[in-house]
PDB file of C-alpha atoms in Angstrom:
ATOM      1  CA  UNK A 280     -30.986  64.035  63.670  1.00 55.00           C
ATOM      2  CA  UNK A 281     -28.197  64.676  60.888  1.00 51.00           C
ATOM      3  CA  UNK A 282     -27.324  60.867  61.056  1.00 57.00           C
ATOM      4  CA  UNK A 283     -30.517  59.911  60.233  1.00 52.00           C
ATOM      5  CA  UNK A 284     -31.571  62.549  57.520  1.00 51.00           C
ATOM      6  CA  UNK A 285     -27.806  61.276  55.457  1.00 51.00           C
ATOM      7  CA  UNK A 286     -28.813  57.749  56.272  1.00 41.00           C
ATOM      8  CA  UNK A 287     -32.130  58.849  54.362  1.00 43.00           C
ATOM      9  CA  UNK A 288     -30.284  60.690  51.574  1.00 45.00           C
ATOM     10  CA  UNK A 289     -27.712  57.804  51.142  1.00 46.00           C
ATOM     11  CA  UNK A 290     -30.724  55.531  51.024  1.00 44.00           C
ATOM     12  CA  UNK A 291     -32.221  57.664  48.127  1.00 49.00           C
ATOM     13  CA  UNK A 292     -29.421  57.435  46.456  1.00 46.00           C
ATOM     14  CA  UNK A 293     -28.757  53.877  46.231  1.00 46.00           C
ATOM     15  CA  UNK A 294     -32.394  53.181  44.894  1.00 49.00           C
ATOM     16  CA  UNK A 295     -31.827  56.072  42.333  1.00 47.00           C
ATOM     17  CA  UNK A 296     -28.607  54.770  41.207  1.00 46.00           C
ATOM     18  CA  UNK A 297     -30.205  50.810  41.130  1.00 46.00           C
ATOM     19  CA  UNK A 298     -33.480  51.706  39.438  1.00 47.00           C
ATOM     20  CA  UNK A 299     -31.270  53.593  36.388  1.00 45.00           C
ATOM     21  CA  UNK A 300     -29.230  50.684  35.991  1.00 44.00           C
ATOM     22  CA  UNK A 301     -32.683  48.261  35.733  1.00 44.00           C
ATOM     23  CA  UNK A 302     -33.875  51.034  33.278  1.00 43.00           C
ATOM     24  CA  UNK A 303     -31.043  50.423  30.603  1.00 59.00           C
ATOM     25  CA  UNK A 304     -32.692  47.164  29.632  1.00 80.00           C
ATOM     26  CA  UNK A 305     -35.297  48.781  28.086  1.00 91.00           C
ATOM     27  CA  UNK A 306     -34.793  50.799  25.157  1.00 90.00           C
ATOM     28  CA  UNK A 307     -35.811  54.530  25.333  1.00 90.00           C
ATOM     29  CA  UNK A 308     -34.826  56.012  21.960  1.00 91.00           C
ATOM     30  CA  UNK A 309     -37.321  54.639  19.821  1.00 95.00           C
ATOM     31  CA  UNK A 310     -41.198  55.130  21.052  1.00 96.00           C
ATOM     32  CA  UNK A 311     -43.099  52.241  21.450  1.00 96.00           C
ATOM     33  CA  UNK A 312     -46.822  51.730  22.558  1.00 94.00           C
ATOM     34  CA  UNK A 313     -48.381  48.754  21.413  1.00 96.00           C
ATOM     35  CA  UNK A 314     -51.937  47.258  22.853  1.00 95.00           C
ATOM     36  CA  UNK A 315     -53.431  44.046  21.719  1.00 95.00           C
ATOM     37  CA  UNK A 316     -56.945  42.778  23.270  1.00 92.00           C
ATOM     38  CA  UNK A 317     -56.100  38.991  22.856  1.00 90.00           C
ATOM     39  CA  UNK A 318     -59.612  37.990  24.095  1.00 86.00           C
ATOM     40  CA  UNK A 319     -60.735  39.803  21.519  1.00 90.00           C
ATOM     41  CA  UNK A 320     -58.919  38.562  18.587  1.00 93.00           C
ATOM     42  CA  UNK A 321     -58.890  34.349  19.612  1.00 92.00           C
ATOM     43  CA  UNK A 322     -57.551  33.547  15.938  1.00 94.00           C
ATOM     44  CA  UNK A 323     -54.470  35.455  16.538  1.00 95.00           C
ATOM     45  CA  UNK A 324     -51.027  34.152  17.041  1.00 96.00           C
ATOM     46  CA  UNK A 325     -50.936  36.728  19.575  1.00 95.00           C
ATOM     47  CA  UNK A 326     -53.232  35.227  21.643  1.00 93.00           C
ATOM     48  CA  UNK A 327     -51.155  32.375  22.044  1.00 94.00           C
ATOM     49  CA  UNK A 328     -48.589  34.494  23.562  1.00 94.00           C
ATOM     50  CA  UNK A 329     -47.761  33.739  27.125  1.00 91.00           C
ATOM     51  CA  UNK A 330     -45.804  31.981  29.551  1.00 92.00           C
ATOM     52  CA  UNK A 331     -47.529  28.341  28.870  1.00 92.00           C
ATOM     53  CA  UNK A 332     -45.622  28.505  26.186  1.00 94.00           C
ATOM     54  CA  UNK A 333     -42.028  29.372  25.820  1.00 96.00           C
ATOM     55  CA  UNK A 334     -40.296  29.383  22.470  1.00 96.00           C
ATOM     56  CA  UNK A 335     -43.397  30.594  20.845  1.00 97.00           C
ATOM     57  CA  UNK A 336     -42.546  34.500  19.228  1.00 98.00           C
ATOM     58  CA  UNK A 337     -44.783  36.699  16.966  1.00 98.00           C
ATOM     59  CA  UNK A 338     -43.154  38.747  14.682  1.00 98.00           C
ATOM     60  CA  UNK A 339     -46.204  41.674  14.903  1.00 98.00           C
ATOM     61  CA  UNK A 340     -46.800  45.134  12.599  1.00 97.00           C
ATOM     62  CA  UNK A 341     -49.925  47.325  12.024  1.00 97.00           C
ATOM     63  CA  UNK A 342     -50.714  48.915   9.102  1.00 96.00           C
ATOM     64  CA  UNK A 343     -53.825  51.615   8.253  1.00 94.00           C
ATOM     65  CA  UNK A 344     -55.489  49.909   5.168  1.00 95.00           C
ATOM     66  CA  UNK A 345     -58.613  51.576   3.803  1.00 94.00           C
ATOM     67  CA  UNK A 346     -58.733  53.603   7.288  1.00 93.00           C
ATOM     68  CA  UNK A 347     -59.020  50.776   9.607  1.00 95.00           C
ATOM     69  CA  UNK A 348     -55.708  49.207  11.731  1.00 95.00           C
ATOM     70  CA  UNK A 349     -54.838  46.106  10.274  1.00 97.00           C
ATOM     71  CA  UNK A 350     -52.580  43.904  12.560  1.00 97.00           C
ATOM     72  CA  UNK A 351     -49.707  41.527  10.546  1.00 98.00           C
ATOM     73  CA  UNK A 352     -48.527  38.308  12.261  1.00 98.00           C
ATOM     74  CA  UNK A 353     -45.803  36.174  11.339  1.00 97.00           C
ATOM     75  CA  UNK A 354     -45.214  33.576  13.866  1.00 98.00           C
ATOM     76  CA  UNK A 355     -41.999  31.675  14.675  1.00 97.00           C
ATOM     77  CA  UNK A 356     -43.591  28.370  13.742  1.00 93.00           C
ATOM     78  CA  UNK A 357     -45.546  28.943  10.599  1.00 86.00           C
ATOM     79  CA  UNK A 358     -47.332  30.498   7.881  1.00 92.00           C
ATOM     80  CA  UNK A 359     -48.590  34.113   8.679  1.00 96.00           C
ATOM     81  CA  UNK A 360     -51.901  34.842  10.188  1.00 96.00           C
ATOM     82  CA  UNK A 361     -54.608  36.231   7.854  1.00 96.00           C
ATOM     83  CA  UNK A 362     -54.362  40.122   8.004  1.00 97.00           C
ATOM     84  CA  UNK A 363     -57.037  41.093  11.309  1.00 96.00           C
ATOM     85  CA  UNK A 364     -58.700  44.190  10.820  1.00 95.00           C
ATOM     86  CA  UNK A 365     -59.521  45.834  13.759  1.00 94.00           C
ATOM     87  CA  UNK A 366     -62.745  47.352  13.774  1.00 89.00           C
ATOM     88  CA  UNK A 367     -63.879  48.225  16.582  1.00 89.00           C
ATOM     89  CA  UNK A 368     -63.501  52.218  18.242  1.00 90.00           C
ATOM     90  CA  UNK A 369     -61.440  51.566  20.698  1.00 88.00           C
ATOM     91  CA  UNK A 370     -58.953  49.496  18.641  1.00 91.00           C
ATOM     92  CA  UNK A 371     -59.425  51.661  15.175  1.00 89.00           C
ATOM     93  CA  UNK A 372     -60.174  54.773  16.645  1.00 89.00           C
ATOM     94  CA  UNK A 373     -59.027  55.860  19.805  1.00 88.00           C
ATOM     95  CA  UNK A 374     -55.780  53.315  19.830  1.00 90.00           C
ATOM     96  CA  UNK A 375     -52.582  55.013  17.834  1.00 90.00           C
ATOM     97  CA  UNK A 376     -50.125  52.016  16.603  1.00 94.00           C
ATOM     98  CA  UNK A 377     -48.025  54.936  14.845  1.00 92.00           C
ATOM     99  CA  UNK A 378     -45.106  54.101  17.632  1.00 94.00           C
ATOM    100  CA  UNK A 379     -44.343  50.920  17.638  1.00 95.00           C
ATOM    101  CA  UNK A 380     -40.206  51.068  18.133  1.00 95.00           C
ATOM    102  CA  UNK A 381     -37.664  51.305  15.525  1.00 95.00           C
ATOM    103  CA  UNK A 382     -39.192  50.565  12.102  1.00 93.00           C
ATOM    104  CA  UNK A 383     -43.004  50.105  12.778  1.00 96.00           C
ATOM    105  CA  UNK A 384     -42.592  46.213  13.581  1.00 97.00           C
ATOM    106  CA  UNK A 385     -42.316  43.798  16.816  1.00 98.00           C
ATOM    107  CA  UNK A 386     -41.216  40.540  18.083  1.00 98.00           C
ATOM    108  CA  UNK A 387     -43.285  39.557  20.561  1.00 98.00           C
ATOM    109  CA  UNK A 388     -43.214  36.248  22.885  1.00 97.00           C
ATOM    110  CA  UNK A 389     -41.963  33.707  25.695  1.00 96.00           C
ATOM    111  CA  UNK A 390     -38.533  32.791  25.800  1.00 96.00           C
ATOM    112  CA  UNK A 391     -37.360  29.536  27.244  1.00 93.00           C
ATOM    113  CA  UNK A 392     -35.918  30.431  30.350  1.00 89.00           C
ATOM    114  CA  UNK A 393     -36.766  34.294  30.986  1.00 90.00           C
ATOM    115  CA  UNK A 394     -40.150  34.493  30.560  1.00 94.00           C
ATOM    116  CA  UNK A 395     -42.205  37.152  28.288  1.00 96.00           C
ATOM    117  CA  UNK A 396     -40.424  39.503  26.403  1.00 97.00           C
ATOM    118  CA  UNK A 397     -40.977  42.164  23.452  1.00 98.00           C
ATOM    119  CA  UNK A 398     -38.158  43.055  20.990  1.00 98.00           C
ATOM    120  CA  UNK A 399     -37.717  45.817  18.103  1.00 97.00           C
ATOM    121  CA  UNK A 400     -38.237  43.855  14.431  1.00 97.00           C
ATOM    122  CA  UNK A 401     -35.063  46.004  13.497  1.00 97.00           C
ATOM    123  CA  UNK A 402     -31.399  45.100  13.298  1.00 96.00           C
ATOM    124  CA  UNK A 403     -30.143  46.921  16.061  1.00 96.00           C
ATOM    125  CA  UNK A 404     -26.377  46.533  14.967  1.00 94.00           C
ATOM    126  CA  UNK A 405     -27.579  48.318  11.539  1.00 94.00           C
ATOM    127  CA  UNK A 406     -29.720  51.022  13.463  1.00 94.00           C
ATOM    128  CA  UNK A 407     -26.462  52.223  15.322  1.00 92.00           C
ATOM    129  CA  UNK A 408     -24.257  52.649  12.144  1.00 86.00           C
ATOM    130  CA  UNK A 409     -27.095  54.819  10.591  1.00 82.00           C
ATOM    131  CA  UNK A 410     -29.925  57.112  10.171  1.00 75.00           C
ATOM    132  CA  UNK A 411     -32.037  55.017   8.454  1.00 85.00           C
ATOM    133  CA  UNK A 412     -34.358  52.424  10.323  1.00 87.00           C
ATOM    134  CA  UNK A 413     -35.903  49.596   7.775  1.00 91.00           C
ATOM    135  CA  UNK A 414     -33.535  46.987   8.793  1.00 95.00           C
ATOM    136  CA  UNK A 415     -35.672  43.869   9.318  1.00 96.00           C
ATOM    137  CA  UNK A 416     -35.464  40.787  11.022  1.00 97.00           C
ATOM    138  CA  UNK A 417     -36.131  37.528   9.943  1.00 97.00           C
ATOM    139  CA  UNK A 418     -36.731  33.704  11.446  1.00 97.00           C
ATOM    140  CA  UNK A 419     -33.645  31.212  11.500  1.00 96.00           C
ATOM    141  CA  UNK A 420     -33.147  28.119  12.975  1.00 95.00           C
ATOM    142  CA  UNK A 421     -36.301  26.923  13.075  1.00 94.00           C
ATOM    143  CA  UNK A 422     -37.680  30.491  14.679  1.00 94.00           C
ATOM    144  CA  UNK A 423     -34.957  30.030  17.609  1.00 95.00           C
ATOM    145  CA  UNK A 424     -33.212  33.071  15.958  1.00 97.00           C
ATOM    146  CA  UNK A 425     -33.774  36.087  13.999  1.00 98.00           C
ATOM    147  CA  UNK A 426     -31.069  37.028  11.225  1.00 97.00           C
ATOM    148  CA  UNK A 427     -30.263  40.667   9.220  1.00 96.00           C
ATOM    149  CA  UNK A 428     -30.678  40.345   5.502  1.00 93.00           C
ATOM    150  CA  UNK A 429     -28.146  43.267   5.705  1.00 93.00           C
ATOM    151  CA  UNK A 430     -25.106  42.600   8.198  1.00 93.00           C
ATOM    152  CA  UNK A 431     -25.968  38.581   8.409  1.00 95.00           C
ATOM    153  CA  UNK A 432     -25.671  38.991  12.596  1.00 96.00           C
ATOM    154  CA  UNK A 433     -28.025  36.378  14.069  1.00 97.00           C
ATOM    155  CA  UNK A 434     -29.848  37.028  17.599  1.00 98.00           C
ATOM    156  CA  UNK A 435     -30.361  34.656  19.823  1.00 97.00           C
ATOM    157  CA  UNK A 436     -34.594  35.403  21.377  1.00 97.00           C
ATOM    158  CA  UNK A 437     -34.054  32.928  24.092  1.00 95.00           C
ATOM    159  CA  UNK A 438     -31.190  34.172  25.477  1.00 93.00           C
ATOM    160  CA  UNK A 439     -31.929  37.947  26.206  1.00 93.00           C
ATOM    161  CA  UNK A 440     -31.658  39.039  22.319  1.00 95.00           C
ATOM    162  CA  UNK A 441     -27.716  38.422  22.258  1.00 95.00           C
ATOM    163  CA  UNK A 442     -25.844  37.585  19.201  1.00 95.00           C
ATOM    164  CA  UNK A 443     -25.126  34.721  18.546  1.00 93.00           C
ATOM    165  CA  UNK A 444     -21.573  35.531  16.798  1.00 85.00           C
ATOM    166  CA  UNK A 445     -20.808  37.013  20.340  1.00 79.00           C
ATOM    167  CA  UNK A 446     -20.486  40.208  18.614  1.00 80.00           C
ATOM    168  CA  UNK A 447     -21.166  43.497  20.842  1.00 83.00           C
ATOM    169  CA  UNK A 448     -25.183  43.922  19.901  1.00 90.00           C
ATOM    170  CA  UNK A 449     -28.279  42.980  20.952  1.00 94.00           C
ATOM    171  CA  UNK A 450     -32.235  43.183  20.551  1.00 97.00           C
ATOM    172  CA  UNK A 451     -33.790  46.311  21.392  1.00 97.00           C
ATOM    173  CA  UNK A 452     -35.882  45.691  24.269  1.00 97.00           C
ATOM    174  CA  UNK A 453     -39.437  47.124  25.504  1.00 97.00           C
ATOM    175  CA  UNK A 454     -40.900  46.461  28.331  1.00 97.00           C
ATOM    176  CA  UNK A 455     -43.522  43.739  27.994  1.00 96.00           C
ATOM    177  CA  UNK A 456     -46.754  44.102  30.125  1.00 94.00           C
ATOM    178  CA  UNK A 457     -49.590  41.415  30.493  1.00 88.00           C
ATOM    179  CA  UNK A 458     -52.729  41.951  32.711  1.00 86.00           C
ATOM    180  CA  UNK A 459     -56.578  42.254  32.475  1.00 81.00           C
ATOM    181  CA  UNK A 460     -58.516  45.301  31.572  1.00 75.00           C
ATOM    182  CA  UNK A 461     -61.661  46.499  33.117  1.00 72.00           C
ATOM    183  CA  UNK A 462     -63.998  43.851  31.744  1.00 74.00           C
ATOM    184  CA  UNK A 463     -61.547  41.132  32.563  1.00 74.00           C
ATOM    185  CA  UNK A 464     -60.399  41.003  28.884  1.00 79.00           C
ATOM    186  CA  UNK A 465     -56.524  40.351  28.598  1.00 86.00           C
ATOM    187  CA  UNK A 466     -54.287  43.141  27.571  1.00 91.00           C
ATOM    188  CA  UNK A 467     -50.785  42.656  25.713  1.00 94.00           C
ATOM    189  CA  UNK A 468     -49.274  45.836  26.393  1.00 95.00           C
ATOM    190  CA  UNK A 469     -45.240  46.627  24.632  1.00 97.00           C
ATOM    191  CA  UNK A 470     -44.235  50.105  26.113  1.00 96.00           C
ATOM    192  CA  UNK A 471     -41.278  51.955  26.422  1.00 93.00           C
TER     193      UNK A 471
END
């Protein structure tokens, strides 16, 4: 009987000590929560966003104009959408985009090899050496990369957020979530 109750504790312990180390990827400092109703919202970059199409980011940030959430997006391949105001209650209302990681903005898409992922819009070399958090990111190479205005380091979105100098930084990551709601609409969900 002892055998088998430190077989089960040993077990515990293994997937304890394995699901902390798949935890790390995903950053926990700054909160995130973002929720985008792409059915909703067809004229969106963001609806574009999926795995039919890798290499395809969205730089994404929301903004309360005039009391109604206004969603920003700046794709990797073009001109910026037209601001989308959402007005309906459950987007305006009942949805809060206050936490949306580091400085208020995302990058949100399909890399090349690795699928979806969801990245702060913040430098996260220049979030380490300070207390202040405005550091944004900005396309190079064609929207391959995204480079600091401030330190100049350049990360790499297809290849897990890595810099590209092969300095010691990389993307904040969130954990990138892509299903259907109740009424079968589809739901882009970034989440700590």
């Amino acid at each position: 009987m002892y055998k088998r109750i430190r077989l089960y504790l040993t077990l515990a312990v293994v997937m304890l000590l394995s699901a902390c180390d798949a935890e790390q990827q995903y950053n926990s400092h700054y909160p995130c929560n973002f929720i985008f109703y792409s059915q909703h919202h067809p004229e969106s970059s963001l609806s574009k966003v999926n795995e039919t199409n890798p290499g395809f980011f969205v730089a994404v940030e929301v903004k309360r104009v005039s009391g109604i959430n206004t969603v920003y997006c700046t794709p990797n391949t073009g001109e910026a959408d037209a601001p989308l105001k959402l007005t309906n209650e459950v987007e305006n209302n009942r949805i809060s985009y206050a936490d949306m990681g580091a400085g208020g903005r995302l990058i949100i898409g399909c890399t090349t090899l690795n699928g979806l992922k969801a990245y702060d819009g913040m430098c996260p070399a220049c979030l380490a050496a300070g207390t202040a958090t405005n550091f944004p990111l900005t396309w190079t190479d064609n929207g391959k990369n995204v480079k600091c205005a401030k330190c100049s380091t350049v990360y790499s979105l297809n290849n897990e957020g890595i810099s590209i100098e092969g300095k010691e930084s990389r993307l904040l990551q969130y954990r990138f979530l892509y299903g259907t709601g109740y009424d079968q609409t589809q739901i882009i969900r970034i989440t700590n």
